[in-house]
Amino acid sequence: MAQESVTFWREPILADLEVLKATYITHAFSRHTHEGYAMGVIESGIEAFAYRGSTYQAAAGTLVLIHPGEVHTGHAATQEGWQYRMIYPSTRLMQQATLELGLPTSHLPFFPEAVITDRLIVQQFRDFHRALEQQAISLERESRFLELAANLIQRHGEWRSPLPRLHRDRQVADQVKTYLHDNYADNVSLDDLSQRVNVPPLKLLRLCRQAWGLPPHRYLVQLRVHQAKRLIAAGMPLAAIAPEVGFADQSHLTRHFKRFVGVTPGQYRTGC
């Protein structure tokens, strides 16, 4: 692997499924989350990442799987970097597979293994990803995804009980999250958040980090990046997006966008 390269696109027939094929050597992902699942097969090299309180290394021939909303990182574990194929299926797509299996759709399937060694699943993933890459007919792409998701759920998924009743600290964190979602483009201060929920600033920082795995400022940057993705997909000019979502300028947007998404805003626009 001589140099970094990234190919990104979306699949309209699969609810705008985001697809990535990349080689990373020096690039490192910031701590971030995904709205849906993140899963992919390592083709060569080794990826290291922090996830759910542990550090993992995924070698060639393994499948990496991250659950929605879980904070994680990503970086090369060797000087040669790593090459992988990724998809980011929405929770709705995964729920469709659970419905086909006759399983309850009130809860999302949970995958306790962050790094899965399963030849069948890895091969099915590769076949599906290559079908996407080669623009196979819609029927094949849809069929391969459903088969992959169903087998993944049956072989490696489990069902967890509903979350317990939220205690006060989590309720406060959710109030802060709602406020940030409603005011993500504003210059929000820690004092503003503290006064809004009537919690001292230091305590607020700690309970948000405990609830989200991220401090409020990092969550806000990630939220702005997510909003930028939606505006790019909607066709808004890149130059207009940075101020619209709260970044100082386009270079500021590009720097954070690449750290969270793995591609530049321009590459994301091309893929859309």
XYZ file of C-alpha atoms in Angstrom:
272
model
C 0.000 0.000 0.000
C 1.951 2.982 -1.305
C -0.440 5.848 -0.604
C -3.780 6.700 0.918
C -6.854 6.529 -1.276
C -10.576 6.861 -0.651
C -13.638 5.988 -2.712
C -17.047 6.884 -1.298
C -20.566 6.568 -2.686
C -24.185 6.032 -1.672
C -26.671 3.392 -2.802
C -30.166 4.864 -3.443
C -31.802 1.433 -3.763
C -30.652 0.601 -0.223
C -31.970 3.740 1.499
C -28.874 5.761 0.523
C -26.540 3.261 2.169
C -23.103 4.884 2.582
C -20.265 2.809 1.119
C -16.526 3.303 1.557
C -13.427 1.665 0.122
C -10.240 3.123 1.522
C -6.561 2.765 2.254
C -5.376 4.722 5.285
C -1.780 4.998 6.462
C -1.413 8.129 8.595
C -5.074 9.123 8.818
C -6.671 8.687 12.243
C -10.361 9.003 13.051
C -11.345 11.172 15.999
C -13.573 9.734 18.707
C -16.991 9.690 17.089
C -20.268 7.816 16.716
C -22.518 6.751 13.841
C -26.277 7.102 13.616
C -26.456 3.588 12.180
C -24.169 0.572 12.161
C -20.603 0.618 10.821
C -19.272 -2.645 9.453
C -16.492 -3.639 7.130
C -13.867 -6.185 6.149
C -10.144 -5.558 6.492
C -8.510 -6.406 3.164
C -4.872 -5.882 4.194
C -2.886 -4.374 7.042
C -4.219 -3.927 10.581
C -6.669 -1.363 11.947
C -6.616 -0.500 15.648
C -9.549 1.144 17.387
C -10.941 1.936 20.820
C -14.525 0.811 21.431
C -16.699 0.128 24.495
C -13.826 0.488 26.948
C -11.387 -1.802 25.108
C -8.773 -1.513 22.370
C -8.971 -3.857 19.380
C -6.798 -4.783 16.431
C -8.494 -6.042 13.282
C -6.297 -7.931 10.837
C -6.890 -8.881 7.223
C -9.792 -11.286 6.793
C -11.781 -10.080 9.797
C -14.974 -8.048 9.969
C -15.247 -4.958 12.165
C -18.689 -4.115 13.547
C -19.638 -0.985 15.505
C -23.060 -0.504 17.076
C -25.075 2.724 16.543
C -24.260 5.507 18.976
C -21.105 3.839 20.320
C -18.024 6.046 20.552
C -14.965 4.656 18.770
C -11.748 5.649 17.031
C -9.675 4.208 14.176
C -6.026 4.292 13.178
C -3.294 2.165 11.644
C -1.678 -0.455 13.870
C 1.329 -0.811 11.541
C 3.415 1.546 9.421
C 1.839 0.070 6.289
C -1.639 1.185 7.382
C -4.771 -0.736 6.507
C -7.140 -1.202 3.589
C -10.822 -1.995 4.079
C -14.301 -2.059 2.597
C -17.020 -0.446 4.737
C -20.782 0.052 4.743
C -22.910 2.101 7.144
C -26.403 0.564 7.171
C -29.154 2.502 8.893
C -31.051 1.004 11.799
C -34.075 0.765 9.505
C -32.199 -1.475 7.071
C -31.116 -3.779 9.883
C -34.641 -3.871 11.276
C -35.900 -5.024 7.886
C -33.607 -8.035 8.160
C -34.830 -8.816 11.683
C -38.410 -8.642 10.422
C -37.637 -11.125 7.650
C -36.209 -13.482 10.278
C -39.381 -13.254 12.345
C -37.507 -11.586 15.219
C -38.813 -8.674 17.309
C -38.146 -5.300 15.711
C -38.765 -3.273 18.867
C -35.049 -3.597 19.685
C -32.027 -3.448 17.459
C -29.768 -6.489 17.152
C -26.648 -6.128 19.275
C -23.316 -7.623 18.244
C -21.036 -8.275 21.234
C -17.983 -8.989 19.060
C -16.280 -5.899 17.682
C -13.946 -8.005 15.533
C -15.568 -11.052 13.948
C -13.656 -13.972 12.464
C -16.141 -15.842 10.314
C -15.174 -16.937 6.801
C -18.762 -17.163 5.569
C -19.704 -13.681 6.743
C -16.450 -12.147 5.478
C -16.911 -13.708 2.042
C -20.570 -12.647 1.853
C -19.566 -9.117 2.794
C -16.884 -9.027 0.095
C -19.294 -10.366 -2.511
C -21.890 -7.772 -1.540
C -19.394 -4.889 -1.524
C -18.001 -5.890 -4.919
C -21.533 -6.092 -6.303
C -22.009 -2.498 -5.158
C -18.659 -1.458 -6.614
C -19.420 -3.079 -9.966
C -22.952 -1.649 -10.085
C -24.603 -5.061 -10.298
C -28.320 -5.109 -11.038
C -30.539 -3.810 -8.251
C -31.988 -7.232 -7.498
C -28.534 -8.662 -6.806
C -27.496 -5.776 -4.567
C -30.706 -5.968 -2.541
C -30.551 -9.758 -2.263
C -26.923 -9.856 -1.197
C -27.485 -7.241 1.508
C -30.503 -9.034 2.966
C -28.663 -12.361 3.006
C -25.601 -10.789 4.634
C -27.597 -8.955 7.306
C -29.738 -11.986 8.118
C -26.752 -14.329 8.467
C -24.859 -11.775 10.539
C -27.790 -11.417 12.932
C -28.342 -15.167 13.218
C -24.676 -16.065 13.698
C -23.418 -13.155 15.807
C -26.343 -11.065 17.043
C -28.118 -11.111 20.363
C -31.112 -9.366 21.898
C -30.899 -7.160 24.951
C -33.614 -6.023 27.321
C -34.918 -2.447 27.085
C -32.811 0.244 28.706
C -33.593 0.894 32.385
C -35.479 3.996 33.429
C -33.302 7.062 33.012
C -31.890 8.493 36.223
C -31.558 12.244 36.646
C -27.997 12.574 35.305
C -28.958 10.866 32.051
C -32.059 13.032 31.793
C -29.878 16.140 32.156
C -27.535 14.856 29.439
C -30.512 14.255 27.165
C -31.746 17.815 27.778
C -28.325 19.142 26.797
C -28.294 16.940 23.703
C -31.711 18.230 22.638
C -30.555 21.812 23.075
C -27.416 21.216 21.000
C -29.460 19.592 18.229
C -31.735 22.637 18.150
C -28.888 25.173 18.272
C -25.914 23.434 16.659
C -24.972 26.434 14.493
C -24.817 28.842 17.454
C -21.755 29.730 19.534
C -22.945 27.790 22.581
C -20.975 28.273 25.795
C -20.553 25.909 28.731
C -22.150 28.504 30.999
C -25.202 28.599 28.709
C -25.611 24.839 29.016
C -24.931 24.865 32.745
C -27.557 27.506 33.450
C -30.083 25.872 31.166
C -30.043 22.578 33.104
C -29.055 24.078 36.484
C -25.962 21.901 36.864
C -22.451 23.235 37.679
C -20.138 23.295 34.626
C -17.629 20.689 35.847
C -20.347 18.252 36.858
C -22.097 18.835 33.542
C -18.904 18.023 31.626
C -18.478 14.780 33.545
C -22.055 13.543 33.284
C -22.186 14.301 29.519
C -18.943 12.438 28.983
C -20.305 9.510 30.993
C -23.613 9.473 29.093
C -22.255 10.030 25.559
C -18.607 8.988 25.741
C -17.803 12.492 24.452
C -17.559 15.943 26.073
C -20.167 18.487 24.906
C -17.800 20.383 22.611
C -16.767 17.255 20.708
C -20.383 16.126 20.438
C -21.276 19.542 19.002
C -18.533 19.322 16.350
C -19.713 15.842 15.358
C -23.290 17.115 15.182
C -22.210 19.933 12.869
C -20.455 17.407 10.624
C -23.619 15.257 10.488
C -25.650 18.309 9.521
C -23.074 19.197 6.860
C -23.456 15.698 5.375
C -27.205 16.222 5.030
C -26.772 19.615 3.352
C -24.149 18.244 0.960
C -26.492 15.404 0.012
C -29.255 17.957 -0.529
C -27.084 19.828 -3.047
C -26.123 22.958 -1.113
C -22.861 24.562 -2.374
C -19.891 23.642 -0.193
C -18.923 27.284 0.339
C -22.310 27.989 1.919
C -22.358 24.991 4.250
C -19.604 25.948 6.726
C -21.340 29.066 8.114
C -24.721 27.351 7.885
C -23.670 24.635 10.355
C -21.510 26.793 12.611
C -17.946 26.360 11.302
C -15.749 29.433 10.912
C -14.873 28.716 7.273
C -14.638 25.953 4.686
C -11.153 24.835 5.749
C -12.426 24.424 9.301
C -15.290 22.288 8.007
C -12.969 20.218 5.794
C -10.545 19.475 8.625
C -13.233 18.208 10.997
C -15.214 16.458 8.254
C -12.200 14.328 7.247
C -11.428 13.429 10.879
C -14.958 12.175 11.492
C -16.071 10.798 8.112
C -12.790 9.718 6.528
C -13.379 11.660 3.300
C -13.389 15.368 2.427
C -16.648 17.262 1.837
C -15.825 17.324 -1.883
C -15.351 13.554 -1.993
C -18.595 13.094 -0.077
C -20.421 15.337 -2.551
C -19.072 13.297 -5.470
C -20.241 10.091 -3.823
C -23.699 11.517 -3.326
